[in-house]
DNA sequence: GAGGTCATTGTGAGCGCTAACAATTCCCGC
DNA sequence: GCGGGAATTGTTAGCGCTCACAATGACCTC
């Protein structure tokens, strides 16, 4: 603190003050064992006094390691991506890595490629790509890149190493729950066509119905937004009384729109139509009525994918499979069962 | 592509292939004017052929510029922080900067200090701190740090350069709207005590009532979560018929809980009690009933704060004030006015 | 055709650190 | 009190790039 040059102090400055060579300073900083206690203390005092911090660029240049990971994501204001991002960063930081993020509005071959370039210019050692669109997955496989990449949200379609919640299983849980409650069939409001996770949920829903000997109705399509759910809900309301008693909606936000449309059409939930969502966003417990949904462990996705990426970067043989699947969990609430428990009494997510 | 050494190619490798000096390669890459077209083309071909990319660490070391910004944030799965984060990254990338994020679970002096250290070790040239807790703001002012910092979400309390939505004004809009609709008084469910934004909203609400000659009732406290809103809503329901006809809730998530509690208590919204929220999250239009709320332009916050930070980094005199205030906007829906328009007809956020 | 100017290219010296090796010191047993 | 090995410290050479400056050559003017 006494010293205040125009440029931040260098290792040589510290060395001079401590009366040692710069290499000894480096050893102290690197916790190298063979440094005399007295010397170490003297160096440490000098470091303190000058407020010295190692220059990360010089270090990175000499070691060829930046200790920085990249993340490419889209739709980061949605609960799922935001939660994954959070878990990713936390896991990476625990391993001493910094995380640089590129959030794009729309994931295409171009934006993905630009994002990887930008991260590459930033010197990342590896990248997590949250790439739920099918096209992005393919692009990922083809793009030339000088570092390992782990995909997240690619559903069952990943050709690169990946970590995913098992969407197929989640859809089976949701659909099976409705069938078990006595519904003859289950309609489905699906996510966008080109999202692999949406496709996996459709597949799980369809398979479950088929196993029960039921011909699946035509699924509706939304874009994940509450508004698209509202519009689909208006359409669904027209089928009430003609065999529609249960709907599996591919995410909670759309389910919210469906609930509103049904309510406005005078259709009661769950008495007339039962609704199941997907994601378990924090709000869904407070919808009207509280929403039965499928909870995804985004935190696990984040941790597992970081662990996998680090294995790849450090050249270790991955300790587990390179295509990780995480089990989702059904959360039953009043939208499928009118006597479900009030808020705050069930274990939180 | 033909070349495939163990190490990525260096500028010298490219220079050799193109038959020029490494400096000429640097000039081509830096778009320096004085390079003959023929030479430039030859170099570019060599770059292409080898798949060469500049080493960012070496570049950063030589230029003393990392072109990386840091962001410290908490509660990043909430709509507000997530939106801000997105806008921040997008604005920074447009200026050629990479963004490294540290998301902490709880913002304290310790976690903030650790986050800044971590970012500092990553070589960031400046930091945006999303620091809504009052304690964090103070910590920020005192912490020694070798780079400029711009605070976001610090409400009116920032001692460092900052960009904020004017929360005081937002609260006045919300409260004034309810008074104008004929309510005699307005209750308030506030956010956590130590959040400056919560305090600013309380102040705006209180001031508006006082100006109207009304003694403000005791505000309730929540923690932003729907559950805390639900609990407060149960309490509020007990005051219906005893002067409670309107509530201003400090965020949309809590408002969702309040709506549920009122509904369960048989209180109708807006006929018995009108409710106004804050944030305009995408879901609020689909609540039961759709929620009147205050929209914050997070995107503007992100852009303005990045512009300010870059001014500070580049040593320019900031082109505007160093404490930026952004105006919020009232969005009227059915929770205060039963004949509000259906979804999809109003201009989107 | 000498001298001057400009465009173009090359050379050398760092940026601040780590890694490999060399040099010094210390401590022990005999 | 001296050889030998371990512990400790110093020296040197990069890591791959940019910056400042030097060198070259082309072209022009008088």
XYZ file of C-alpha atoms (C1' of nucleotides) in Angstrom:
758
model
C 0.000 0.000 0.000
C 2.932 2.325 0.538
C 4.071 1.804 -3.000
C 1.985 3.382 -5.704
C 3.514 3.263 -9.174
C 1.643 3.941 -12.391
C 1.854 0.295 -13.337
C 0.867 -2.479 -10.991
C 3.870 -4.107 -9.309
C 5.514 -7.075 -10.967
C 7.027 -10.157 -9.486
C 10.448 -8.569 -9.915
C 9.347 -5.582 -7.845
C 8.261 -7.862 -5.048
C 11.482 -9.840 -5.325
C 13.571 -6.710 -5.006
C 11.703 -5.580 -1.929
C 12.006 -9.011 -0.312
C 15.649 -9.334 -1.302
C 15.194 -12.553 -3.258
C 14.936 -13.579 -6.891
C 11.652 -13.391 -8.737
C 11.679 -17.165 -8.966
C 11.502 -17.444 -5.209
C 8.469 -15.205 -5.237
C 6.953 -17.499 -7.823
C 7.686 -20.465 -5.564
C 5.994 -18.849 -2.608
C 2.944 -18.044 -4.696
C 2.875 -21.556 -6.093
C 3.158 -23.146 -2.655
C 6.315 -24.868 -3.654
C 7.652 -26.874 -0.688
C 11.352 -26.050 -0.828
C 11.303 -22.523 0.501
C 12.662 -21.664 3.919
C 9.971 -20.469 6.322
C 11.782 -17.268 7.032
C 12.120 -16.513 3.315
C 8.508 -17.358 2.658
C 7.383 -14.977 5.367
C 9.566 -12.188 4.049
C 8.213 -12.637 0.556
C 4.676 -12.772 1.800
C 5.162 -9.540 3.662
C 6.493 -7.888 0.528
C 3.527 -9.164 -1.482
C 1.144 -7.806 1.092
C 2.899 -4.498 1.305
C 2.834 -3.886 -2.418
C -0.636 -5.289 -2.923
C 0.861 -7.562 -5.529
C -1.242 -9.849 -7.723
C 0.080 -12.121 -10.417
C -0.538 -10.988 -13.952
C -2.927 -13.555 -15.343
C -1.953 -13.028 -18.966
C 1.713 -13.608 -18.343
C 0.892 -16.651 -16.292
C -1.393 -18.006 -18.960
C 1.226 -17.429 -21.606
C 3.906 -19.249 -19.684
C 1.760 -22.160 -18.543
C -0.429 -22.419 -21.633
C -3.395 -22.600 -19.308
C -6.016 -19.885 -18.963
C -8.218 -21.680 -16.454
C -11.236 -20.230 -18.199
C -14.238 -22.118 -19.511
C -16.802 -20.845 -21.979
C -20.544 -21.275 -22.024
C -22.837 -20.705 -24.960
C -26.475 -20.346 -24.063
C -29.725 -19.006 -25.395
C -32.965 -17.955 -23.726
C -31.048 -17.272 -20.554
C -33.918 -15.470 -18.900
C -35.914 -18.703 -18.802
C -35.772 -20.684 -15.619
C -34.113 -23.773 -17.069
C -31.164 -22.159 -18.842
C -30.682 -19.657 -16.015
C -30.551 -22.446 -13.445
C -28.150 -24.471 -15.547
C -25.927 -21.447 -16.042
C -25.829 -20.831 -12.332
C -24.928 -24.420 -11.520
C -22.289 -24.435 -14.234
C -20.546 -21.354 -12.936
C -20.636 -22.525 -9.365
C -19.192 -25.912 -10.233
C -16.474 -24.400 -12.395
C -15.477 -21.893 -9.752
C -15.159 -24.665 -7.189
C -12.503 -26.143 -9.476
C -10.732 -22.816 -9.817
C -12.013 -21.995 -13.279
C -13.497 -18.748 -14.460
C -16.552 -18.898 -16.704
C -17.149 -16.646 -19.688
C -20.616 -16.636 -21.132
C -22.035 -15.808 -24.512
C -25.827 -15.577 -24.542
C -27.419 -15.455 -27.935
C -30.990 -14.588 -28.776
C -31.355 -17.405 -31.220
C -29.156 -20.420 -31.657
C -28.243 -21.011 -35.280
C -25.196 -22.346 -37.028
C -24.003 -18.764 -37.479
C -24.579 -17.519 -33.962
C -23.132 -20.698 -32.491
C -20.096 -20.420 -34.662
C -19.627 -16.748 -33.809
C -20.042 -17.514 -30.149
C -17.390 -20.222 -30.267
C -15.054 -17.864 -32.104
C -15.596 -15.159 -29.547
C -14.903 -17.573 -26.711
C -11.925 -18.966 -28.548
C -10.502 -15.465 -28.864
C -11.001 -15.179 -25.146
C -8.759 -18.171 -24.661
C -11.201 -20.620 -23.123
C -9.924 -24.142 -22.578
C -13.273 -25.779 -23.183
C -16.906 -24.952 -23.733
C -20.286 -26.017 -22.439
C -22.911 -25.513 -25.101
C -26.478 -25.293 -23.932
C -27.849 -26.282 -27.284
C -31.403 -27.506 -27.165
C -32.169 -26.887 -30.811
C -31.533 -29.855 -33.014
C -29.819 -27.753 -35.652
C -27.364 -26.470 -33.076
C -26.452 -29.979 -32.064
C -25.582 -30.870 -35.599
C -23.629 -27.674 -36.092
C -21.707 -28.472 -32.956
C -20.607 -31.817 -34.268
C -19.266 -30.325 -37.467
C -17.696 -27.094 -36.332
C -13.961 -27.199 -36.150
C -12.782 -26.093 -32.737
C -9.520 -26.263 -30.876
C -11.000 -27.267 -27.512
C -13.352 -29.885 -26.094
C -17.085 -29.170 -25.991
C -19.768 -30.695 -23.803
C -23.377 -30.270 -24.853
C -26.260 -29.694 -22.499
C -29.943 -29.786 -23.299
C -29.409 -31.780 -26.430
C -31.792 -34.453 -25.271
C -31.163 -37.848 -26.746
C -29.567 -36.509 -29.918
C -26.087 -35.589 -28.841
C -23.235 -36.853 -30.911
C -20.762 -34.994 -28.713
C -20.231 -35.645 -24.996
C -23.248 -34.371 -23.110
C -25.211 -34.143 -19.891
C -28.982 -34.133 -19.983
C -32.104 -34.661 -17.999
C -33.895 -37.710 -19.334
C -36.801 -35.973 -21.055
C -38.258 -39.175 -22.358
C -38.551 -40.500 -18.842
C -40.022 -37.228 -17.588
C -42.759 -37.370 -20.183
C -43.503 -40.958 -19.229
C -43.847 -39.966 -15.581
C -46.255 -37.157 -16.455
C -48.359 -39.180 -18.857
C -48.377 -42.258 -16.665
C -49.532 -40.197 -13.714
C -52.561 -38.971 -15.669
C -53.438 -42.428 -16.959
C -53.126 -43.866 -13.463
C -55.575 -41.207 -12.250
C -58.164 -42.741 -14.555
C -57.967 -40.543 -17.650
C -58.687 -42.441 -20.854
C -56.250 -40.461 -22.903
C -53.838 -37.556 -22.544
C -53.437 -34.653 -24.908
C -50.106 -32.956 -25.372
C -49.028 -29.377 -25.921
C -45.511 -29.785 -27.238
C -42.587 -27.383 -27.500
C -41.101 -26.156 -30.775
C -40.514 -28.751 -33.453
C -36.769 -28.240 -33.696
C -36.062 -28.620 -29.993
C -34.736 -32.058 -29.231
C -36.037 -31.943 -25.673
C -39.502 -31.207 -27.019
C -39.208 -34.166 -29.371
C -38.083 -36.438 -26.542
C -41.067 -35.410 -24.455
C -43.394 -36.104 -27.346
C -41.801 -39.527 -27.753
C -42.193 -40.390 -24.078
C -45.796 -39.235 -24.039
C -46.624 -41.157 -27.218
C -44.936 -44.343 -26.080
C -46.759 -44.315 -22.755
C -50.127 -43.964 -24.441
C -49.339 -46.663 -26.951
C -48.317 -49.069 -24.224
C -51.690 -48.405 -22.615
C -53.382 -49.269 -25.880
C -54.438 -45.692 -26.577
C -54.104 -43.963 -29.918
C -52.284 -40.676 -29.185
C -54.179 -37.582 -30.326
C -52.455 -35.034 -32.535
C -50.100 -32.972 -30.353
C -50.433 -29.175 -30.372
C -47.385 -26.956 -30.751
C -46.255 -23.968 -28.702
C -43.103 -21.904 -28.439
C -42.614 -22.251 -24.655
C -44.230 -18.855 -23.991
C -47.308 -18.374 -21.814
C -49.008 -16.679 -24.764
C -48.621 -19.709 -27.001
C -49.980 -21.809 -24.159
C -52.944 -19.479 -23.875
C -53.743 -19.839 -27.556
C -53.418 -23.615 -27.428
C -55.559 -23.613 -24.306
C -58.340 -21.859 -26.190
C -58.214 -24.582 -28.780
C -58.122 -27.325 -26.166
C -61.146 -25.831 -24.419
C -63.135 -26.614 -27.550
C -62.478 -30.325 -27.094
C -63.770 -30.539 -23.561
C -66.741 -32.858 -23.485
C -65.421 -34.636 -26.546
C -62.891 -36.866 -24.859
C -60.419 -34.288 -23.547
C -59.927 -34.629 -19.793
C -56.166 -34.411 -19.372
C -53.335 -32.388 -20.909
C -49.597 -32.800 -20.588
C -47.960 -29.454 -21.350
C -44.279 -29.424 -22.274
C -43.337 -26.611 -19.898
C -44.760 -24.671 -16.966
C -44.978 -21.324 -18.712
C -47.205 -22.680 -21.434
C -49.192 -24.550 -18.795
C -49.856 -21.187 -17.168
C -51.360 -19.930 -20.406
C -53.415 -23.091 -20.772
C -54.770 -22.692 -17.262
C -55.851 -19.143 -17.989
C -57.542 -20.086 -21.256
C -59.396 -22.954 -19.630
C -60.488 -20.739 -16.765
C -61.781 -18.104 -19.155
C -63.685 -20.779 -21.069
C -65.386 -21.910 -17.877
C -63.463 -25.168 -17.767
C -62.459 -26.212 -14.243
C -59.047 -27.602 -13.399
C -58.675 -30.372 -12.357
C -62.347 -31.349 -12.187
C -62.999 -30.985 -15.916
C -59.459 -31.095 -17.248
C -56.287 -32.141 -15.436
C -53.053 -30.369 -16.400
C -49.426 -31.392 -15.951
C -46.528 -29.062 -16.693
C -42.789 -29.477 -16.961
C -39.815 -27.787 -15.215
C -41.174 -26.971 -11.769
C -40.418 -23.274 -11.911
C -40.732 -21.585 -8.516
C -44.013 -19.981 -9.524
C -45.817 -23.157 -10.507
C -46.738 -24.025 -6.956
C -48.807 -20.828 -6.881
C -50.644 -21.081 -10.147
C -54.426 -21.326 -10.119
C -54.565 -24.179 -9.388
C -51.054 -25.184 -8.242
C -49.431 -27.131 -11.019
C -48.435 -30.768 -11.110
C -45.163 -30.817 -12.965
C -41.858 -32.572 -13.622
C -38.862 -31.298 -11.749
C -35.464 -31.277 -13.439
C -32.267 -31.206 -11.435
C -30.451 -28.451 -13.301
C -27.873 -28.281 -10.609
C -26.860 -31.876 -11.256
C -26.687 -31.178 -14.958
C -24.328 -28.299 -14.297
C -22.062 -30.231 -11.984
C -21.867 -33.344 -14.086
C -21.204 -31.493 -17.302
C -18.416 -29.437 -15.751
C -16.834 -32.566 -14.321
C -16.984 -34.178 -17.733
C -15.543 -31.140 -19.491
C -12.670 -30.908 -17.042
C -11.867 -34.580 -17.575
C -11.704 -33.880 -21.286
C -9.553 -30.777 -20.859
C -7.065 -32.355 -18.523
C -6.847 -35.366 -20.750
C -8.131 -37.737 -18.101
C -10.259 -40.698 -18.990
C -13.728 -39.531 -17.985
C -14.699 -41.118 -14.692
C -18.206 -41.837 -15.956
C -20.068 -42.109 -19.238
C -19.630 -39.312 -21.786
C -23.364 -39.085 -22.283
C -24.833 -38.412 -18.893
C -28.548 -38.846 -18.185
C -30.190 -37.396 -15.092
C -33.520 -38.574 -13.751
C -36.386 -36.121 -13.445
C -39.014 -36.295 -10.752
C -42.777 -35.899 -10.736
C -44.253 -33.293 -8.372
C -47.957 -33.773 -7.763
C -50.106 -30.725 -7.007
C -53.714 -29.629 -7.306
C -53.878 -29.316 -11.080
C -54.252 -33.082 -11.234
C -55.455 -33.799 -7.741
C -57.738 -31.326 -5.974
C -56.700 -32.163 -2.440
C -52.999 -31.555 -2.821
C -51.181 -29.984 0.096
C -50.934 -26.205 0.636
C -47.739 -24.284 -0.129
C -44.780 -24.534 2.139
C -45.620 -27.971 3.436
C -43.902 -30.026 0.736
C -40.107 -30.261 0.546
C -38.836 -27.402 -1.613
C -37.014 -27.916 -4.892
C -5.692 -27.558 -42.514
C -2.833 -29.519 -44.011
C -0.583 -28.677 -41.152
C -1.254 -30.484 -37.894
C 1.407 -30.027 -35.257
C 1.005 -30.876 -31.605
C 0.945 -27.234 -30.690
C -1.321 -24.735 -32.398
C 0.534 -22.689 -35.031
C 2.130 -19.411 -34.012
C 2.432 -16.174 -35.863
C 5.980 -17.145 -36.778
C 4.719 -20.356 -38.391
C 2.297 -18.407 -40.510
C 4.996 -15.889 -41.388
C 7.318 -18.647 -42.546
C 4.656 -20.187 -44.752
C 3.782 -16.813 -46.264
C 7.402 -15.853 -46.674
C 7.162 -12.684 -44.598
C 8.094 -11.571 -41.110
C 5.849 -12.224 -38.134
C 5.300 -8.494 -37.878
C 3.688 -8.402 -41.295
C 1.321 -11.118 -40.196
C 0.498 -9.011 -37.169
C -0.181 -6.065 -39.453
C -2.548 -8.065 -41.604
C -4.405 -9.274 -38.546
C -4.558 -5.777 -37.128
C -5.848 -4.312 -40.384
C -2.892 -2.037 -40.608
C -3.123 0.044 -43.802
C 0.440 -0.137 -45.065
C 0.529 -3.685 -46.385
C 0.633 -4.431 -50.065
C -2.491 -6.145 -51.335
C -0.574 -9.024 -52.753
C 1.231 -9.556 -49.449
C -1.958 -9.293 -47.477
C -3.589 -11.927 -49.643
C -0.645 -14.281 -49.308
C -0.662 -13.916 -45.528
C -4.373 -14.423 -45.363
C -4.066 -17.590 -47.363
C -1.412 -18.892 -45.000
C -3.575 -18.050 -41.999
C -6.486 -19.872 -43.536
C -4.402 -22.842 -44.478
C -2.961 -23.335 -41.029
C -6.201 -22.501 -39.230
C -4.232 -19.947 -37.302
C -5.721 -17.945 -34.416
C -3.899 -15.391 -32.351
C -2.966 -16.481 -28.868
C -5.052 -14.328 -26.584
C -2.720 -14.568 -23.613
C 0.301 -13.382 -25.550
C -1.728 -10.602 -27.038
C -3.054 -9.572 -23.662
C 0.429 -9.612 -22.204
C 1.861 -7.430 -24.926
C -1.018 -4.964 -25.071
C -1.913 -4.979 -21.365
C -5.514 -5.375 -22.427
C -7.558 -8.513 -21.857
C -10.791 -7.177 -23.300
C -12.657 -9.051 -20.600
C -15.228 -7.659 -18.199
C -16.437 -9.250 -15.000
C -19.915 -9.430 -13.544
C -20.833 -10.271 -9.985
C -24.442 -11.249 -9.489
C -26.709 -13.065 -7.103
C -30.119 -14.664 -7.500
C -29.431 -15.127 -11.157
C -32.381 -17.422 -11.696
C -34.771 -14.551 -10.944
C -36.128 -12.675 -13.891
C -34.575 -9.314 -13.060
C -30.955 -10.381 -12.560
C -31.152 -12.850 -15.446
C -32.449 -10.169 -17.784
C -29.795 -7.720 -16.660
C -27.089 -10.313 -17.112
C -28.271 -11.029 -20.612
C -28.327 -7.371 -21.600
C -24.916 -6.847 -20.048
C -23.304 -9.631 -21.991
C -24.892 -8.619 -25.228
C -23.814 -5.000 -24.865
C -20.281 -5.986 -23.911
C -19.943 -8.378 -26.808
C -21.056 -5.672 -29.214
C -18.022 -3.707 -28.026
C -15.736 -6.691 -28.476
C -15.482 -7.597 -24.820
C -15.864 -11.016 -23.260
C -17.844 -11.296 -20.035
C -16.915 -13.504 -17.123
C -19.546 -14.035 -14.500
C -19.459 -14.987 -10.859
C -22.889 -15.827 -9.443
C -23.070 -16.100 -5.699
C -25.882 -17.511 -3.637
C -25.768 -14.710 -1.159
C -24.094 -11.373 -1.452
C -22.022 -10.532 1.607
C -18.802 -8.664 2.138
C -16.963 -11.993 1.994
C -18.582 -13.426 -1.095
C -18.319 -10.102 -2.886
C -14.682 -9.803 -2.001
C -13.975 -13.375 -3.104
C -15.832 -12.802 -6.328
C -13.815 -9.687 -7.112
C -10.605 -11.577 -6.350
C -11.611 -14.404 -8.619
C -12.414 -12.007 -11.415
C -9.244 -10.083 -10.785
C -7.246 -13.298 -11.129
C -9.035 -13.781 -14.406
C -7.650 -10.483 -15.597
C -10.859 -8.519 -16.032
C -10.471 -4.848 -16.895
C -13.580 -3.763 -15.038
C -16.567 -5.153 -13.188
C -20.303 -4.693 -13.112
C -21.636 -5.540 -9.681
C -25.305 -6.376 -9.455
C -25.503 -5.523 -5.802
C -29.005 -4.889 -4.585
C -28.274 -5.501 -0.921
C -27.371 -2.413 0.987
C -24.486 -4.134 2.744
C -22.968 -5.061 -0.608
C -23.060 -1.482 -1.770
C -21.111 -0.382 1.252
C -18.628 -3.198 0.862
C -18.132 -2.195 -2.732
C -17.190 1.327 -1.823
C -14.552 0.163 0.636
C -12.993 -2.791 -1.126
C -9.656 -2.097 -2.667
C -9.643 -3.085 -6.313
C -7.382 -2.448 -9.258
C -10.138 -1.803 -11.808
C -13.251 0.349 -12.164
C -16.578 -0.954 -10.896
C -20.089 0.032 -11.880
C -22.933 -0.938 -9.583
C -26.350 -2.042 -10.736
C -29.442 -2.524 -8.636
C -28.127 -0.381 -5.856
C -31.167 1.842 -5.985
C -30.594 5.335 -4.713
C -27.759 4.370 -2.390
C -24.808 3.989 -4.696
C -21.627 5.752 -3.788
C -19.884 4.267 -6.814
C -20.868 4.879 -10.450
C -24.128 3.071 -11.133
C -27.072 2.430 -13.395
C -30.488 1.834 -11.937
C -34.164 1.791 -12.614
C -35.798 4.560 -10.624
C -37.561 2.446 -8.027
C -38.934 5.416 -6.173
C -40.703 6.563 -9.313
C -41.977 3.053 -10.044
C -43.576 2.847 -6.632
C -45.186 6.237 -7.144
C -46.670 5.095 -10.437
C -48.110 1.969 -8.834
C -49.499 3.695 -5.770
C -50.803 6.667 -7.713
C -52.605 4.347 -10.109
C -54.473 2.722 -7.227
C -55.364 6.029 -5.602
C -56.569 7.388 -8.933
C -58.838 4.354 -9.261
C -60.625 5.504 -6.132
C -58.989 3.465 -3.390
C -58.793 5.322 -0.069
C -55.479 3.820 0.892
C -52.942 1.330 -0.411
C -51.229 -1.402 1.569
C -47.724 -2.521 0.742
C -45.968 -5.857 0.769
C -42.317 -4.860 0.718
C -39.149 -6.753 -0.179
C -36.388 -7.636 2.289
C -35.280 -4.893 4.644
C -31.667 -4.802 3.476
C -32.435 -4.413 -0.220
C -32.061 -0.832 -1.295
C -34.529 -1.278 -4.134
C -37.110 -2.508 -1.635
C -36.447 0.526 0.528
C -36.806 2.866 -2.436
C -40.140 1.309 -3.330
C -41.334 1.712 0.234
C -40.288 5.352 0.135
C -42.128 6.029 -3.109
C -45.257 4.325 -1.862
C -45.172 6.193 1.436
C -44.544 9.563 -0.135
C -47.420 9.140 -2.573
C -49.841 8.297 0.217
C -48.638 11.176 2.351
C -49.070 13.609 -0.499
C -52.637 12.374 -0.815
C -53.155 13.060 2.882
C -53.326 9.395 3.811
C -51.527 7.835 6.770
C -49.588 4.864 5.323
C -50.417 1.537 6.971
C -47.618 -0.624 8.331
C -45.912 -2.363 5.375
C -45.600 -6.155 5.406
C -42.304 -7.850 4.585
C -41.548 -10.683 2.175
C -38.403 -12.226 0.709
C -39.408 -11.901 -2.979
C -40.576 -15.535 -3.117
C -44.111 -16.574 -4.041
C -44.316 -18.430 -0.733
C -43.645 -15.312 1.311
C -46.264 -13.544 -0.790
C -48.703 -16.318 -0.053
C -48.162 -15.992 3.675
C -48.522 -12.227 3.550
C -51.631 -12.663 1.427
C -53.220 -14.790 4.124
C -52.610 -12.000 6.593
C -53.912 -9.355 4.197
C -57.080 -11.370 3.627
C -57.899 -10.826 7.293
C -58.055 -7.059 6.730
C -60.551 -7.175 3.919
C -63.685 -5.360 4.979
C -61.671 -3.295 7.411
C -60.309 -0.745 4.994
C -58.105 -2.919 2.802
C -59.055 -2.615 -0.851
C -55.717 -2.256 -2.619
C -52.225 -3.735 -2.264
C -48.982 -2.740 -3.906
C -46.657 -5.757 -3.888
C -42.934 -5.172 -4.364
C -42.487 -7.884 -7.029
C -44.553 -10.098 -9.280
C -43.576 -13.380 -7.679
C -44.855 -12.312 -4.294
C -47.931 -10.876 -5.974
C -48.587 -14.342 -7.366
C -48.583 -15.743 -3.840
C -50.842 -12.934 -2.644
C -53.318 -13.658 -5.449
C -53.471 -17.305 -4.487
C -53.974 -16.555 -0.812
C -56.745 -14.055 -1.559
C -58.437 -16.514 -3.893
C -58.318 -19.259 -1.275
C -59.811 -16.873 1.276
C -62.690 -16.135 -1.045
C -61.529 -12.606 -1.742
C -62.037 -11.525 -5.348
C -59.424 -9.627 -7.347
C -59.925 -6.851 -8.370
C -63.528 -6.487 -7.162
C -62.702 -6.856 -3.463
C -58.976 -6.111 -3.505
C -56.891 -4.637 -6.310
C -53.281 -5.818 -6.627
C -50.280 -4.246 -8.326
C -46.972 -6.067 -8.747
C -43.513 -5.045 -9.873
C -41.137 -6.298 -12.627
C -43.532 -7.422 -15.352
C -42.178 -10.935 -15.603
C -43.435 -12.747 -18.723
C -45.808 -14.832 -16.626
C -47.624 -11.968 -14.948
C -49.910 -11.365 -17.905
C -51.314 -14.856 -17.327
C -51.846 -14.805 -13.616
C -55.357 -15.158 -12.250
C -56.209 -12.393 -12.803
C -53.565 -10.884 -15.111
C -51.392 -8.609 -13.058
C -51.033 -4.853 -13.222
C -47.352 -4.230 -12.672
C -44.374 -1.953 -13.198
C -42.095 -2.783 -16.075
C -38.368 -2.224 -15.726
C -36.177 -1.847 -18.759
C -33.374 -4.202 -17.776
C -31.981 -4.053 -21.228
C -31.391 -0.330 -20.897
C -29.761 -0.884 -17.532
C -27.378 -3.350 -19.100
C -26.472 -1.160 -22.030
C -26.025 2.021 -20.055
C -23.936 0.389 -17.363
C -21.625 -1.228 -19.899
C -21.218 2.086 -21.715
C -20.350 3.749 -18.435
C -17.896 1.032 -17.434
C -16.136 1.197 -20.780
C -15.799 4.966 -20.464
C -14.176 4.413 -17.105
C -11.861 1.698 -18.399
C -10.702 3.602 -21.430
C -10.145 6.673 -19.348
C -12.695 8.705 -21.252
C -14.784 11.307 -19.529
C -18.148 9.571 -19.212
C -20.494 10.861 -21.873
C -23.372 11.046 -19.383
C -23.891 11.109 -15.630
C -22.092 8.498 -13.543
C -25.309 7.694 -11.707
C -27.779 6.688 -14.344
C -31.514 6.489 -13.609
C -33.910 4.721 -15.934
C -37.653 5.316 -15.935
C -39.978 2.415 -15.250
C -43.411 2.105 -16.800
C -46.812 1.099 -15.452
C -48.593 -1.788 -17.198
C -52.292 -1.930 -16.409
C -54.064 -5.296 -16.438
C -57.076 -6.950 -14.888
C -55.809 -7.170 -11.317
C -56.709 -3.493 -10.943
C -59.201 -3.104 -13.748
C -61.528 -5.953 -14.642
C -61.984 -5.090 -18.295
C -58.360 -5.065 -19.296
C -57.467 -6.398 -22.724
C -56.829 -10.107 -23.438
C -53.292 -11.477 -23.928
C -51.406 -10.779 -27.100
C -53.203 -7.547 -27.873
C -51.028 -5.172 -25.901
C -47.522 -4.296 -27.089
C -45.125 -6.895 -25.659
C -42.353 -6.031 -23.216
C 21.364 11.747 -61.373
C 21.389 13.399 -56.450
C 18.367 14.016 -52.879
C 13.970 13.567 -50.727
C 9.581 11.440 -49.637
C 6.541 7.820 -48.936
C 5.027 3.119 -48.774
C 6.354 -1.302 -47.310
C 8.795 -4.682 -44.694
C 12.033 -6.348 -41.166
C 14.571 -6.319 -36.563
C 15.004 -6.216 -31.741
C 13.337 -5.534 -27.370
C 10.218 -6.216 -24.200
C 5.282 -7.617 -21.772
C 5.527 -10.667 -16.700
C 5.502 -15.043 -15.806
C 7.104 -20.374 -15.268
C 10.214 -24.295 -16.205
C 14.605 -26.295 -16.421
C 18.815 -26.262 -14.881
C 22.900 -24.390 -12.293
C 24.792 -22.770 -8.174
C 25.052 -22.271 -3.507
C 24.331 -23.442 1.227
C 23.390 -26.533 4.877
C 23.846 -30.571 7.511
C 25.337 -35.098 8.420
C 28.538 -38.974 9.377
C 32.993 -40.472 9.764
C 37.302 -30.972 9.119
C 35.871 -32.985 4.765
C 32.969 -35.450 1.142
C 28.265 -36.057 -0.331
C 23.486 -35.507 -0.679
C 19.533 -32.787 0.149
C 17.541 -28.383 0.686
C 17.353 -23.830 -0.896
C 18.108 -20.143 -4.063
C 19.507 -17.992 -8.462
C 20.093 -17.795 -13.621
C 18.612 -18.262 -18.092
C 15.567 -19.071 -21.657
C 11.484 -19.053 -23.510
C 5.809 -18.573 -23.865
C 3.665 -15.640 -28.575
C 2.612 -11.400 -29.273
C 2.992 -5.897 -30.152
C 5.554 -1.671 -30.309
C 9.243 1.400 -31.713
C 12.394 1.950 -34.807
C 15.499 0.713 -38.718
C 16.027 -0.678 -43.333
C 14.753 -1.139 -47.954
C 13.021 0.170 -52.239
C 9.993 2.766 -55.384
C 8.943 7.006 -57.177
C 9.336 11.890 -57.809
C 11.424 16.509 -58.269
C 14.727 19.727 -59.797
